[in-house]
Coordinates of C-alpha atoms in Angstrom, one line a residue:
X28 CA 35.3 10.4 12.4
X29 CA 32.6 9.5 9.9
X30 CA 29.3 7.9 10.8
X31 CA 30.4 4.7 9.1
X32 CA 33.6 4.6 11.2
X33 CA 31.6 5.4 14.4
X34 CA 29.0 2.7 13.7
X35 CA 31.8 0.2 12.6
X36 CA 33.7 0.8 15.9
X37 CA 30.6 0.2 18.0
X38 CA 29.8 -3.0 16.1
X39 CA 33.4 -4.2 16.5
X40 CA 33.5 -3.3 20.2
X41 CA 30.2 -5.2 20.7
X42 CA 31.5 -8.2 18.8
X43 CA 34.7 -8.3 20.9
X44 CA 32.6 -8.2 24.1
X45 CA 30.5 -11.1 22.8
X46 CA 33.5 -13.2 21.9
X47 CA 35.2 -12.3 25.2
X48 CA 32.1 -13.5 27.1
X49 CA 31.8 -16.6 24.9
X50 CA 35.4 -17.5 25.6
X51 CA 34.9 -17.1 29.3
X52 CA 31.8 -19.3 29.2
X53 CA 33.6 -21.9 27.0
X54 CA 36.6 -22.1 29.4
X55 CA 34.3 -22.5 32.4
X56 CA 32.3 -25.2 30.7
X57 CA 35.4 -27.0 29.5
X58 CA 36.9 -26.9 32.9
X59 CA 33.8 -28.4 34.5
X60 CA 33.9 -31.3 31.9
X61 CA 37.6 -31.8 32.3
X62 CA 38.2 -30.8 28.7
X63 CA 40.9 -28.2 29.6
X64 CA 44.6 -28.6 29.5
X65 CA 46.5 -25.8 31.3
X66 CA 50.2 -25.0 30.9
X67 CA 52.7 -24.7 28.1
X68 CA 54.4 -28.0 28.9
X69 CA 51.2 -29.9 29.5
X70 CA 49.7 -28.5 26.3
X71 CA 52.7 -29.5 24.2
X72 CA 52.5 -33.0 25.6
X73 CA 48.9 -33.3 24.7
X74 CA 49.3 -32.0 21.2
X75 CA 52.2 -34.4 20.7
X76 CA 50.1 -37.4 21.8
X77 CA 46.5 -36.5 20.6
X78 CA 46.4 -33.3 18.4
X79 CA 43.1 -34.3 16.9
X80 CA 41.3 -33.9 20.3
X81 CA 42.2 -30.1 20.5
X82 CA 39.5 -27.7 19.2
X83 CA 41.0 -24.4 20.6
X84 CA 44.4 -23.1 21.7
X85 CA 44.4 -20.0 23.9
X86 CA 47.7 -18.2 24.3
X87 CA 47.6 -15.7 27.1
X88 CA 50.1 -13.0 27.9
X89 CA 50.1 -9.5 29.2
X90 CA 52.5 -6.7 28.4
X91 CA 55.0 -7.7 31.0
X92 CA 55.3 -11.2 29.3
X93 CA 56.3 -9.7 26.0
X94 CA 59.9 -9.6 27.1
X95 CA 60.0 -13.2 28.1
X96 CA 61.9 -14.7 25.1
X97 CA 61.4 -18.3 26.2
X98 CA 57.6 -17.8 26.4
X99 CA 57.6 -16.1 23.0
X100 CA 59.6 -19.1 21.5
X101 CA 57.0 -21.5 23.0
X102 CA 54.2 -19.4 21.6
X103 CA 55.8 -19.4 18.1
X104 CA 56.2 -23.2 18.1
X105 CA 52.7 -23.8 19.4
X106 CA 51.2 -21.4 16.9
X107 CA 53.1 -23.1 14.0
X108 CA 51.9 -26.5 15.2
X109 CA 48.3 -25.4 15.5
X110 CA 48.3 -23.7 12.1
X111 CA 49.8 -26.8 10.6
X112 CA 47.0 -29.1 11.9
X113 CA 44.2 -26.5 11.7
X114 CA 43.5 -25.8 15.3
X115 CA 41.9 -22.4 16.1
X116 CA 44.3 -20.2 18.0
X117 CA 43.4 -17.1 20.1
X118 CA 45.8 -14.7 21.7
X119 CA 44.4 -13.3 24.9
X120 CA 45.6 -10.5 27.3
X121 CA 44.2 -10.1 30.8
X122 CA 45.9 -12.8 32.8
X123 CA 44.2 -11.6 36.1
X124 CA 40.7 -12.0 34.5
X125 CA 41.7 -15.4 33.1
X126 CA 42.8 -16.5 36.5
X127 CA 39.4 -15.3 38.0
X128 CA 37.4 -17.1 35.3
X129 CA 39.2 -20.4 36.0
X130 CA 39.2 -19.9 39.8
X131 CA 42.9 -19.8 40.0
X132 CA 44.9 -17.8 42.5
X133 CA 46.9 -15.0 41.0
X134 CA 49.8 -15.4 43.4
X135 CA 51.3 -18.2 45.5
X136 CA 49.0 -19.4 48.2
X137 CA 49.7 -19.6 52.0
X138 CA 51.3 -23.0 51.5
X139 CA 53.7 -21.7 48.9
X140 CA 52.0 -23.5 46.0
X141 CA 52.5 -21.6 42.8
X142 CA 49.4 -20.9 40.6
X143 CA 49.1 -23.0 37.4
X144 CA 50.7 -21.6 34.2
X145 CA 47.8 -20.0 32.3
X146 CA 49.9 -18.9 29.4
X147 CA 48.7 -21.8 27.2
X148 CA 45.3 -23.4 27.5
X149 CA 43.8 -26.1 25.3
X150 CA 40.2 -26.9 24.9
X151 CA 39.8 -30.5 23.9
X152 CA 36.9 -32.3 22.1
X153 CA 33.8 -32.3 24.3
X154 CA 32.4 -35.6 25.3
X155 CA 29.1 -34.1 26.1
X156 CA 26.9 -31.8 23.9
X157 CA 26.9 -29.1 26.6
X158 CA 30.3 -27.9 25.5
X159 CA 29.3 -28.0 21.8
X160 CA 27.5 -24.9 22.6
X161 CA 27.0 -21.5 21.1
X162 CA 30.2 -20.3 22.9
X163 CA 32.4 -22.7 21.0
X164 CA 30.7 -21.8 17.8
X165 CA 31.1 -18.1 18.4
X166 CA 34.8 -18.3 19.3
X167 CA 35.5 -20.6 16.3
X168 CA 33.6 -18.2 14.1
X169 CA 35.6 -15.2 15.3
X170 CA 38.9 -17.1 14.6
X171 CA 37.6 -18.0 11.1
X172 CA 36.6 -14.4 10.4
X173 CA 40.0 -13.2 11.5
X174 CA 41.7 -15.7 9.2
X175 CA 39.6 -14.4 6.3
X176 CA 40.9 -10.9 7.1
X177 CA 44.5 -12.3 7.0
X178 CA 44.8 -12.0 10.8
X179 CA 46.0 -15.6 11.4
X180 CA 46.3 -15.2 15.2
X181 CA 43.4 -13.1 16.4
X182 CA 43.7 -11.2 19.7
X183 CA 41.2 -10.6 22.4
X184 CA 41.5 -8.6 25.7
X185 CA 39.7 -10.0 28.7
X186 CA 38.3 -7.1 30.7
X187 CA 38.2 -7.1 34.5
X188 CA 34.7 -7.2 36.0

């Protein structure tokens, strides 16, 4: 490995960590301000009614979800819609970490209530300037940089902490 490759890898790893942290901050802030829509069905409904309010679409799946053909069809349709109306999209792995960030149980609780479907999460237009923070700018910038590199759907792995 050359020095350029080594330095480039370190910069890329650091950038991914920063974007990962920014995404987590953004999701927590959006949830606090009720600017988060969670679930494939709920997200599709919102995008049908008010697509202009959506600023980011997070599609989350782990390796075990890759064989779920219905989920992959939903993802394909959501991605096409988001690309058509210019909504930033981010593919994320690390469902357990995502559940932790949003304060969601990973499994059914003692009452038998199933956890929410975290496979699709939409961040909608903030009504307060707090959400128009550096985190949203950083995630948006990462999506834009990825598109410039012809990676239309950038990926990010959330790491357990």
